[in-house]
mmCIF file of C-alpha atoms and ligand atoms in Angstrom:
data_model
loop_
_atom_site.group_PDB
_atom_site.id
_atom_site.type_symbol
_atom_site.label_atom_id
_atom_site.label_comp_id
_atom_site.label_asym_id
_atom_site.label_seq_id
_atom_site.Cartn_x
_atom_site.Cartn_y
_atom_site.Cartn_z
ATOM 1 C CA GLY A 1 -48.701 -37.086 -5.686
ATOM 2 C CA PHE A 2 -48.148 -33.643 -4.357
ATOM 3 C CA VAL A 3 -47.925 -30.516 -6.427
ATOM 4 C CA GLY A 4 -46.210 -27.769 -4.504
ATOM 5 C CA GLY A 5 -47.261 -27.417 -0.914
ATOM 6 C CA ARG A 6 -45.435 -28.523 2.136
ATOM 7 C CA GLN A 7 -43.854 -31.557 0.597
ATOM 8 C CA SER A 8 -41.674 -29.242 -1.409
ATOM 9 C CA ARG A 9 -40.826 -27.045 1.520
ATOM 10 C CA HIS A 10 -39.748 -30.007 3.492
ATOM 11 C CA THR A 11 -37.334 -31.315 0.957
ATOM 12 C CA MET A 12 -35.980 -27.909 0.012
ATOM 13 C CA CYS A 13 -35.246 -26.451 3.392
ATOM 14 C CA HIS A 14 -31.867 -26.429 4.993
ATOM 15 C CA ALA A 15 -31.763 -25.374 8.599
ATOM 16 C CA PRO A 16 -32.538 -21.661 8.350
ATOM 17 C CA TYR A 17 -31.033 -20.437 11.575
ATOM 18 C CA ARG A 18 -27.977 -18.318 12.146
ATOM 19 C CA ARG A 19 -24.978 -18.495 14.353
ATOM 20 C CA ASP A 20 -25.137 -15.757 16.948
ATOM 21 C CA PHE A 21 -21.841 -13.959 16.564
ATOM 22 C CA ARG A 22 -22.510 -11.719 19.557
ATOM 23 C CA ASN A 23 -22.318 -14.714 21.821
ATOM 24 C CA PRO A 24 -18.831 -16.180 21.586
ATOM 25 C CA ARG A 25 -19.600 -19.176 23.800
ATOM 26 C CA MET A 26 -21.876 -21.165 21.576
ATOM 27 C CA PRO A 27 -23.808 -23.929 23.279
ATOM 28 C CA ASP A 28 -22.889 -27.338 21.924
ATOM 29 C CA PHE A 29 -24.180 -30.858 22.385
ATOM 30 C CA SER A 30 -21.879 -31.615 25.330
ATOM 31 C CA GLN A 31 -24.327 -29.798 27.642
ATOM 32 C CA TRP A 32 -26.512 -32.927 27.645
ATOM 33 C CA PRO A 33 -25.638 -36.403 28.874
ATOM 34 C CA LEU A 34 -25.380 -37.822 25.350
ATOM 35 C CA ARG A 35 -23.280 -40.849 24.462
ATOM 36 C CA PRO A 36 -20.043 -39.819 22.724
ATOM 37 C CA GLU A 37 -20.947 -42.069 19.776
ATOM 38 C CA LEU A 38 -23.974 -39.871 19.117
ATOM 39 C CA ILE A 39 -22.084 -36.603 19.392
ATOM 40 C CA GLU A 40 -19.354 -37.971 17.109
ATOM 41 C CA ALA A 41 -21.876 -39.165 14.557
ATOM 42 C CA ILE A 42 -23.561 -35.795 14.245
ATOM 43 C CA ALA A 43 -20.224 -33.957 14.284
ATOM 44 C CA GLY A 44 -19.370 -36.162 11.288
ATOM 45 C CA GLN A 45 -22.350 -34.534 9.541
ATOM 46 C CA GLY A 46 -21.036 -31.091 10.460
ATOM 47 C CA ILE A 47 -23.551 -30.626 13.260
ATOM 48 C CA THR A 48 -21.988 -29.117 16.369
ATOM 49 C CA GLU A 49 -24.420 -26.455 17.565
ATOM 50 C CA PRO A 50 -27.997 -27.188 18.537
ATOM 51 C CA THR A 51 -30.753 -25.347 16.711
ATOM 52 C CA PRO A 52 -33.206 -23.339 18.846
ATOM 53 C CA ILE A 53 -35.774 -26.145 18.974
ATOM 54 C CA GLN A 54 -33.093 -28.653 19.946
ATOM 55 C CA GLN A 55 -31.767 -26.278 22.593
ATOM 56 C CA ALA A 56 -35.262 -25.792 23.991
ATOM 57 C CA SER A 57 -36.437 -29.401 23.910
ATOM 58 C CA LEU A 58 -33.532 -31.805 24.402
ATOM 59 C CA ALA A 59 -33.310 -31.638 28.187
ATOM 60 C CA ASP A 60 -36.970 -32.653 28.540
ATOM 61 C CA ILE A 61 -36.774 -35.216 25.758
ATOM 62 C CA LEU A 62 -33.793 -36.869 27.442
ATOM 63 C CA ALA A 63 -35.503 -36.730 30.837
ATOM 64 C CA GLY A 64 -38.353 -38.824 29.447
ATOM 65 C CA THR A 65 -40.935 -36.053 29.722
ATOM 66 C CA ASP A 66 -43.717 -35.747 27.136
ATOM 67 C CA VAL A 67 -42.907 -32.832 24.849
ATOM 68 C CA LEU A 68 -45.092 -30.876 22.449
ATOM 69 C CA ALA A 69 -42.740 -29.006 20.133
ATOM 70 C CA GLN A 70 -43.800 -26.626 17.442
ATOM 71 C CA ALA A 71 -41.161 -25.059 15.211
ATOM 72 C CA LYS A 72 -41.073 -24.306 11.545
ATOM 73 C CA THR A 73 -39.977 -26.710 8.846
ATOM 74 C CA GLY A 74 -36.239 -27.155 8.585
ATOM 75 C CA SER A 75 -35.586 -26.257 12.211
ATOM 76 C CA GLY A 76 -34.045 -29.610 13.140
ATOM 77 C CA LYS A 77 -36.911 -31.392 14.883
ATOM 78 C CA THR A 78 -35.850 -34.817 13.577
ATOM 79 C CA LEU A 79 -32.481 -34.701 15.305
ATOM 80 C CA ALA A 80 -34.148 -33.635 18.559
ATOM 81 C CA PHE A 81 -36.193 -36.826 18.761
ATOM 82 C CA ALA A 82 -33.536 -39.023 17.122
ATOM 83 C CA LEU A 83 -31.109 -38.147 19.924
ATOM 84 C CA GLY A 84 -33.798 -38.819 22.507
ATOM 85 C CA ILE A 85 -34.693 -42.217 21.076
ATOM 86 C CA LEU A 86 -31.102 -43.346 20.584
ATOM 87 C CA SER A 87 -30.094 -42.216 24.070
ATOM 88 C CA GLY A 88 -32.852 -44.263 25.594
ATOM 89 C CA LEU A 89 -32.042 -47.537 23.816
ATOM 90 C CA ASP A 90 -31.052 -50.407 26.044
ATOM 91 C CA ALA A 91 -30.055 -53.989 25.392
ATOM 92 C CA PRO A 92 -32.059 -55.602 22.594
ATOM 93 C CA SER A 93 -35.575 -55.895 23.904
ATOM 94 C CA GLY A 94 -38.170 -55.468 21.197
ATOM 95 C CA VAL A 95 -39.308 -52.332 19.456
ATOM 96 C CA GLN A 96 -38.416 -49.448 21.734
ATOM 97 C CA ALA A 97 -39.484 -46.469 19.669
ATOM 98 C CA LEU A 98 -42.189 -45.823 17.089
ATOM 99 C CA VAL A 99 -42.160 -42.713 14.909
ATOM 100 C CA LEU A 100 -45.363 -41.986 12.995
ATOM 101 C CA CYS A 101 -45.021 -39.827 9.885
ATOM 102 C CA PRO A 102 -47.640 -38.623 7.397
ATOM 103 C CA THR A 103 -46.019 -39.840 4.157
ATOM 104 C CA ARG A 104 -43.773 -42.539 2.775
ATOM 105 C CA GLU A 105 -41.207 -39.969 1.746
ATOM 106 C CA LEU A 106 -41.026 -38.583 5.259
ATOM 107 C CA ALA A 107 -40.868 -42.033 6.787
ATOM 108 C CA ASP A 108 -37.910 -42.762 4.514
ATOM 109 C CA GLN A 109 -36.203 -39.470 5.315
ATOM 110 C CA VAL A 110 -36.726 -39.799 9.045
ATOM 111 C CA SER A 111 -35.533 -43.405 9.175
ATOM 112 C CA GLN A 112 -32.421 -42.474 7.215
ATOM 113 C CA ALA A 113 -31.787 -39.484 9.465
ATOM 114 C CA ILE A 114 -32.015 -41.739 12.541
ATOM 115 C CA ARG A 115 -29.659 -44.294 10.958
ATOM 116 C CA LYS A 116 -27.124 -41.546 10.305
ATOM 117 C CA VAL A 117 -27.177 -40.537 13.963
ATOM 118 C CA ALA A 118 -26.907 -44.207 14.970
ATOM 119 C CA VAL A 119 -23.946 -45.077 12.697
ATOM 120 C CA ARG A 120 -21.523 -45.458 15.584
ATOM 121 C CA LEU A 121 -23.819 -47.557 17.738
ATOM 122 C CA PRO A 122 -23.551 -51.289 17.084
ATOM 123 C CA ASN A 123 -26.612 -53.119 15.748
ATOM 124 C CA VAL A 124 -29.345 -50.549 15.916
ATOM 125 C CA LYS A 125 -31.950 -51.728 13.445
ATOM 126 C CA VAL A 126 -34.218 -48.969 12.144
ATOM 127 C CA SER A 127 -37.103 -50.085 9.917
ATOM 128 C CA ALA A 128 -39.408 -47.985 7.784
ATOM 129 C CA PHE A 129 -42.890 -49.337 7.079
ATOM 130 C CA TYR A 130 -45.394 -47.745 4.735
ATOM 131 C CA GLY A 131 -47.926 -48.597 2.053
ATOM 132 C CA GLY A 132 -47.075 -49.341 -1.563
ATOM 133 C CA ILE A 133 -44.958 -52.323 -0.539
ATOM 134 C CA PRO A 134 -46.594 -55.730 0.058
ATOM 135 C CA VAL A 135 -47.382 -56.217 3.771
ATOM 136 C CA ARG A 136 -45.774 -59.647 3.466
ATOM 137 C CA VAL A 137 -42.378 -58.034 2.868
ATOM 138 C CA HIS A 138 -42.697 -56.042 6.076
ATOM 139 C CA VAL A 139 -43.998 -59.005 8.052
ATOM 140 C CA GLU A 140 -40.976 -61.041 6.938
ATOM 141 C CA SER A 141 -38.550 -58.269 7.851
ATOM 142 C CA LEU A 142 -40.040 -58.209 11.358
ATOM 143 C CA VAL A 143 -38.602 -61.658 12.035
ATOM 144 C CA HIS A 144 -35.568 -59.713 13.204
ATOM 145 C CA GLU A 145 -37.159 -57.132 15.450
ATOM 146 C CA PRO A 146 -35.961 -53.582 14.886
ATOM 147 C CA ALA A 147 -35.225 -51.325 17.848
ATOM 148 C CA ILE A 148 -36.847 -48.394 16.088
ATOM 149 C CA VAL A 149 -39.804 -48.366 13.720
ATOM 150 C CA VAL A 150 -40.710 -45.421 11.527
ATOM 151 C CA GLY A 151 -43.865 -45.546 9.460
ATOM 152 C CA THR A 152 -47.134 -44.212 8.222
ATOM 153 C CA PRO A 153 -50.108 -44.863 10.508
ATOM 154 C CA GLY A 154 -52.072 -47.041 8.072
ATOM 155 C CA ARG A 155 -49.306 -49.575 7.510
ATOM 156 C CA ILE A 156 -48.233 -49.617 11.153
ATOM 157 C CA LEU A 157 -51.792 -50.435 12.158
ATOM 158 C CA GLU A 158 -51.936 -53.225 9.583
ATOM 159 C CA LEU A 159 -48.733 -54.720 10.960
ATOM 160 C CA ILE A 160 -50.076 -54.538 14.508
ATOM 161 C CA ASP A 161 -53.323 -56.196 13.408
ATOM 162 C CA THR A 162 -51.520 -59.085 11.708
ATOM 163 C CA GLY A 163 -49.632 -59.655 14.957
ATOM 164 C CA ALA A 164 -46.269 -59.142 13.258
ATOM 165 C CA LEU A 165 -45.461 -55.862 14.979
ATOM 166 C CA LYS A 166 -45.347 -56.103 18.745
ATOM 167 C CA LEU A 167 -45.070 -52.903 20.675
ATOM 168 C CA GLU A 168 -45.344 -54.008 24.313
ATOM 169 C CA ALA A 169 -41.747 -52.932 24.997
ATOM 170 C CA LEU A 170 -42.213 -49.500 23.482
ATOM 171 C CA LYS A 171 -40.692 -46.639 25.434
ATOM 172 C CA THR A 172 -41.175 -43.700 23.095
ATOM 173 C CA LEU A 173 -43.902 -42.746 20.630
ATOM 174 C CA VAL A 174 -43.180 -39.850 18.277
ATOM 175 C CA LEU A 175 -45.940 -38.112 16.343
ATOM 176 C CA ASP A 176 -43.928 -36.307 13.692
ATOM 177 C CA GLU A 177 -45.480 -33.642 11.476
ATOM 178 C CA ALA A 178 -48.596 -33.991 13.574
ATOM 179 C CA ASP A 179 -50.420 -31.208 11.731
ATOM 180 C CA ARG A 180 -50.015 -33.015 8.438
ATOM 181 C CA MET A 181 -51.056 -36.346 9.883
ATOM 182 C CA LEU A 182 -54.284 -34.704 11.027
ATOM 183 C CA ASP A 183 -54.785 -33.056 7.614
ATOM 184 C CA MET A 184 -54.481 -36.479 6.055
ATOM 185 C CA GLY A 185 -57.097 -38.013 8.313
ATOM 186 C CA PHE A 186 -54.790 -40.282 10.307
ATOM 187 C CA GLU A 187 -56.286 -39.514 13.698
ATOM 188 C CA PRO A 188 -58.391 -42.710 13.961
ATOM 189 C CA ALA A 189 -55.381 -44.816 12.959
ATOM 190 C CA ILE A 190 -53.217 -43.094 15.575
ATOM 191 C CA LEU A 191 -55.861 -43.758 18.198
ATOM 192 C CA ALA A 192 -56.024 -47.425 17.232
ATOM 193 C CA ILE A 193 -52.234 -47.748 17.297
ATOM 194 C CA ARG A 194 -52.094 -46.232 20.756
ATOM 195 C CA LYS A 195 -54.215 -49.077 22.089
ATOM 196 C CA ALA A 196 -51.349 -51.448 21.277
ATOM 197 C CA LEU A 197 -48.825 -49.405 23.251
ATOM 198 C CA PRO A 198 -47.917 -49.573 26.919
ATOM 199 C CA GLU A 199 -49.614 -46.934 29.054
ATOM 200 C CA LYS A 200 -46.327 -45.945 30.564
ATOM 201 C CA ARG A 201 -44.342 -44.368 27.765
ATOM 202 C CA GLN A 202 -42.973 -41.088 26.545
ATOM 203 C CA THR A 203 -44.955 -39.367 23.786
ATOM 204 C CA LEU A 204 -43.276 -36.665 21.736
ATOM 205 C CA LEU A 205 -45.313 -34.544 19.339
ATOM 206 C CA PHE A 206 -43.730 -32.381 16.641
ATOM 207 C CA SER A 207 -45.514 -29.988 14.365
ATOM 208 C CA ALA A 208 -44.658 -27.106 12.051
ATOM 209 C CA THR A 209 -47.945 -25.354 12.804
ATOM 210 C CA PHE A 210 -50.121 -25.281 15.887
ATOM 211 C CA PRO A 211 -53.821 -25.291 15.037
ATOM 212 C CA ASP A 212 -56.399 -26.298 17.681
ATOM 213 C CA ALA A 213 -56.537 -29.800 16.238
ATOM 214 C CA VAL A 214 -52.893 -30.349 17.184
ATOM 215 C CA ARG A 215 -53.600 -29.198 20.731
ATOM 216 C CA THR A 216 -56.469 -31.668 20.896
ATOM 217 C CA LEU A 217 -54.247 -34.439 19.549
ATOM 218 C CA SER A 218 -51.740 -33.625 22.263
ATOM 219 C CA LYS A 219 -54.463 -33.683 24.952
ATOM 220 C CA ASN A 220 -55.571 -37.096 23.724
ATOM 221 C CA HIS A 221 -52.167 -38.719 23.564
ATOM 222 C CA GLN A 222 -49.794 -36.909 25.905
ATOM 223 C CA ARG A 223 -49.489 -36.564 29.647
ATOM 224 C CA GLU A 224 -48.705 -33.136 31.037
ATOM 225 C CA PRO A 225 -46.489 -32.331 28.098
ATOM 226 C CA ARG A 226 -43.882 -29.643 28.250
ATOM 227 C CA GLU A 227 -44.987 -27.180 25.549
ATOM 228 C CA ILE A 228 -42.356 -25.543 23.390
ATOM 229 C CA LEU A 229 -43.785 -23.185 20.812
ATOM 230 C CA LEU A 230 -41.252 -21.380 18.676
ATOM 231 C CA ASP A 231 -41.712 -19.087 15.688
ATOM 232 C CA THR A 232 -44.785 -20.112 13.750
ATOM 233 C CA ASP A 233 -44.465 -21.183 10.182
ATOM 234 C CA THR A 234 -46.488 -18.424 8.576
ATOM 235 C CA ARG A 235 -45.870 -19.548 5.032
ATOM 236 C CA SER A 236 -47.797 -22.747 5.505
ATOM 237 C CA GLU A 237 -50.915 -20.849 6.501
ATOM 238 C CA HIS A 238 -51.200 -19.583 2.930
ATOM 239 C CA ILE A 239 -50.633 -22.892 1.253
ATOM 240 C CA GLU A 240 -53.586 -24.986 0.250
ATOM 241 C CA GLN A 241 -52.755 -28.652 0.315
ATOM 242 C CA LEU A 242 -54.523 -31.180 -1.835
ATOM 243 C CA PHE A 243 -53.944 -34.877 -1.728
ATOM 244 C CA PHE A 244 -54.901 -37.288 -4.477
ATOM 245 C CA GLU A 245 -54.637 -40.995 -4.101
ATOM 246 C CA VAL A 246 -53.849 -42.350 -7.561
ATOM 247 C CA PRO A 247 -52.659 -45.793 -8.666
ATOM 248 C CA LEU A 248 -49.043 -45.698 -9.779
ATOM 249 C CA ASN A 249 -49.768 -46.308 -13.464
ATOM 250 C CA ARG A 250 -52.320 -43.467 -13.591
ATOM 251 C CA LYS A 251 -50.069 -40.889 -11.954
ATOM 252 C CA PRO A 252 -48.564 -39.350 -15.131
ATOM 253 C CA ASP A 253 -51.988 -38.806 -16.695
ATOM 254 C CA ALA A 254 -53.403 -37.548 -13.429
ATOM 255 C CA LEU A 255 -50.584 -35.018 -13.210
ATOM 256 C CA VAL A 256 -51.209 -33.755 -16.746
ATOM 257 C CA HIS A 257 -54.928 -33.544 -16.066
ATOM 258 C CA LEU A 258 -54.346 -31.677 -12.819
ATOM 259 C CA LEU A 259 -51.969 -29.186 -14.403
ATOM 260 C CA GLY A 260 -54.510 -28.622 -17.165
ATOM 261 C CA GLN A 261 -57.166 -27.868 -14.549
ATOM 262 C CA LEU A 262 -55.044 -25.674 -12.306
ATOM 263 C CA GLN A 263 -53.111 -23.910 -15.069
ATOM 264 C CA PRO A 264 -50.261 -22.883 -12.778
ATOM 265 C CA ALA A 265 -47.840 -20.221 -13.986
ATOM 266 C CA GLN A 266 -45.077 -22.274 -12.413
ATOM 267 C CA ALA A 267 -44.914 -25.627 -10.733
ATOM 268 C CA LEU A 268 -42.394 -27.824 -9.024
ATOM 269 C CA VAL A 269 -42.773 -31.573 -9.305
ATOM 270 C CA PHE A 270 -40.840 -33.748 -6.894
ATOM 271 C CA CYS A 271 -39.900 -37.288 -7.776
ATOM 272 C CA ASN A 272 -38.131 -40.024 -5.917
ATOM 273 C CA THR A 273 -35.465 -40.985 -8.429
ATOM 274 C CA LYS A 274 -33.625 -39.589 -11.424
ATOM 275 C CA ILE A 275 -35.408 -42.086 -13.658
ATOM 276 C CA ASP A 276 -38.768 -40.930 -12.348
ATOM 277 C CA CYS A 277 -37.760 -37.332 -13.062
ATOM 278 C CA GLN A 278 -36.988 -38.252 -16.653
ATOM 279 C CA THR A 279 -40.152 -40.265 -17.133
ATOM 280 C CA VAL A 280 -42.361 -37.590 -15.635
ATOM 281 C CA GLY A 281 -40.504 -34.863 -17.550
ATOM 282 C CA ASN A 282 -40.955 -36.727 -20.847
ATOM 283 C CA HIS A 283 -44.598 -37.278 -20.141
ATOM 284 C CA LEU A 284 -45.169 -33.606 -19.398
ATOM 285 C CA SER A 285 -43.236 -32.569 -22.511
ATOM 286 C CA LYS A 286 -45.381 -34.869 -24.659
ATOM 287 C CA ALA A 287 -48.452 -33.261 -23.142
ATOM 288 C CA GLY A 288 -47.181 -29.852 -24.242
ATOM 289 C CA TRP A 289 -45.684 -28.555 -21.027
ATOM 290 C CA SER A 290 -42.201 -27.167 -21.111
ATOM 291 C CA CYS A 291 -40.087 -28.462 -18.266
ATOM 292 C CA SER A 292 -36.570 -28.525 -16.989
ATOM 293 C CA ASN A 293 -35.227 -31.430 -15.071
ATOM 294 C CA ILE A 294 -33.052 -30.921 -12.080
ATOM 295 C CA ALA A 295 -31.693 -34.130 -10.695
ATOM 296 C CA ALA A 296 -28.540 -35.326 -9.060
ATOM 297 C CA GLN A 297 -26.862 -36.197 -12.368
ATOM 298 C CA PHE A 298 -26.285 -32.475 -12.767
ATOM 299 C CA ARG A 299 -24.334 -32.654 -9.522
ATOM 300 C CA PHE A 300 -26.792 -30.069 -8.438
ATOM 301 C CA ASN A 301 -24.523 -27.242 -9.444
ATOM 302 C CA LEU A 302 -25.033 -23.920 -7.849
ATOM 303 C CA PHE A 303 -25.698 -22.247 -11.148
ATOM 304 C CA THR A 304 -28.751 -24.363 -11.841
ATOM 305 C CA TYR A 305 -29.932 -23.884 -8.313
ATOM 306 C CA ARG A 306 -29.556 -20.091 -8.448
ATOM 307 C CA ASN A 307 -31.377 -19.959 -11.760
ATOM 308 C CA LEU A 308 -34.172 -21.940 -10.311
ATOM 309 C CA LEU A 309 -34.419 -19.709 -7.271
ATOM 310 C CA GLU A 310 -34.462 -16.657 -9.505
ATOM 311 C CA TRP A 311 -37.300 -18.016 -11.600
ATOM 312 C CA LEU A 312 -39.218 -18.810 -8.479
ATOM 313 C CA ALA A 313 -38.598 -15.402 -6.953
ATOM 314 C CA ASP A 314 -39.649 -13.520 -10.058
ATOM 315 C CA PRO A 315 -42.203 -15.236 -12.250
ATOM 316 C CA ARG A 316 -42.090 -12.332 -14.723
ATOM 317 C CA GLY A 317 -38.474 -13.174 -15.493
ATOM 318 C CA CYS A 318 -39.569 -16.663 -16.320
ATOM 319 C CA PRO A 319 -41.036 -17.568 -19.702
ATOM 320 C CA PRO A 320 -44.760 -18.293 -19.412
ATOM 321 C CA ILE A 321 -44.138 -21.993 -19.327
ATOM 322 C CA LEU A 322 -44.081 -24.609 -16.707
ATOM 323 C CA ARG A 323 -40.749 -25.320 -15.197
ATOM 324 C CA SER A 324 -40.823 -28.727 -13.713
ATOM 325 C CA ALA A 325 -37.920 -29.255 -11.446
ATOM 326 C CA SER A 326 -37.197 -32.392 -9.597
ATOM 327 C CA TRP A 327 -34.373 -33.188 -7.333
ATOM 328 C CA ARG A 328 -33.562 -35.454 -4.524
ATOM 329 C CA SER A 329 -33.898 -34.216 -1.049
ATOM 330 C CA PRO A 330 -30.626 -33.018 0.457
ATOM 331 C CA THR A 331 -31.196 -35.376 3.335
ATOM 332 C CA THR A 332 -31.569 -38.524 1.252
HETATM 333 P P1 LIG B 401 -37.759 -30.267 10.578
HETATM 334 O O1 LIG B 401 -38.167 -31.664 10.914
HETATM 335 O O2 LIG B 401 -37.790 -29.351 11.762
HETATM 336 O O3 LIG B 401 -38.512 -29.713 9.411
HETATM 337 P P2 LIG B 401 -35.250 -31.465 9.917
HETATM 338 O O4 LIG B 401 -35.153 -32.223 11.182
HETATM 339 O O5 LIG B 401 -35.627 -32.227 8.704
HETATM 340 O O6 LIG B 401 -36.247 -30.253 10.101
HETATM 341 O O7 LIG B 401 -33.848 -30.715 9.712
HETATM 342 C C1 LIG B 401 -33.570 -29.941 8.584
HETATM 343 C C2 LIG B 401 -32.097 -30.013 8.256
HETATM 344 O O8 LIG B 401 -31.306 -29.418 9.280
HETATM 345 C C3 LIG B 401 -31.567 -31.433 8.099
HETATM 346 O O9 LIG B 401 -30.828 -31.505 6.909
HETATM 347 C C4 LIG B 401 -30.678 -31.637 9.308
HETATM 348 O O10 LIG B 401 -29.596 -32.501 9.044
HETATM 349 C C5 LIG B 401 -30.203 -30.236 9.602
HETATM 350 N N1 LIG B 401 -29.870 -30.016 11.030
HETATM 351 C C6 LIG B 401 -30.559 -30.468 12.097
HETATM 352 N N2 LIG B 401 -29.988 -30.049 13.242
HETATM 353 C C7 LIG B 401 -28.918 -29.306 12.893
HETATM 354 C C8 LIG B 401 -27.917 -28.585 13.644
HETATM 355 N N3 LIG B 401 -27.951 -28.577 14.972
HETATM 356 N N4 LIG B 401 -26.955 -27.952 12.932
HETATM 357 C C9 LIG B 401 -26.954 -27.968 11.587
HETATM 358 N N5 LIG B 401 -27.861 -28.622 10.817
HETATM 359 C C10 LIG B 401 -28.836 -29.274 11.465
HETATM 360 MG MG1 LIG B 402 -39.704 -32.854 10.377
#
């Protein structure tokens, strides 16, 4: 599991951009040739104005150009490519788009975000494939081919190798959170996956940061991409990310061990479900850590949230104990 780091930023962030009150004519989504069903679906989520990265990238994405887009976490990159993919769908003809994500959680979030945008389109199957679930289950689900596949590189490659996932009809490849995929060592898997894709395709690359390795990844997989580099995500440059692969049943002990080693003044632990939050919380309490649980059963009231933010902002105001907070991502 992750302790702190970018996983937490991803799930915590709401779009941190502001309406420009000096400009009374706000750009909206009608400036692009988008199907009304898509515009209605996002309006239903309260989304009417494009974020800066959407404003800067959508024209090229819709035109089928390769795009390399770097903008900080929470800036709305998912919707930018979701609109591109869904606009390009034509009559059922195999898997048309593949989105590669670094983690299961992100693959889940991204597939759900795409489904939300697709709610008004009839029969758009979006599948999420990642490890931790028997391959057999995914192979069986591929009997009915999805139009859009979202997944982690390892599992996608497995499904290609078994012959269950056929990508000859693919029109768009998305490398989402490219910087994290590189950090996690997915480059060889991405390269292998690319060999199963048609040469003629659109490749979109999204990243919160823009180290040289991302530029190289772009050079290797994109053709004359339009580069859109917005404000860099400075926070992430100061965050050390560690990844531990641990069998499910060893996770609680591994977490306790890790906390014992790192001795953090404060820590946030993210879990998938309320039950997990309780189990992990109980386990930490038994091990002598003091934790609070924040999960959806509290209806996520603003008071709890403010308290939490205050503790985080000022560790001195916080008792010298671990506060373990867990909540579901706002997007799931
Ligand atoms: P990123 O991938 O850039 O980190 P996300 O795509 O996950 O960010 O978007 C963060 C949040 O912003 C999501 O909850 C999403 O629904 C919301 N969002 C995206 N575009 C808009 C928009 N144009 N207006 C308001 N909210 C938006
Ligand atoms: Mg993203």
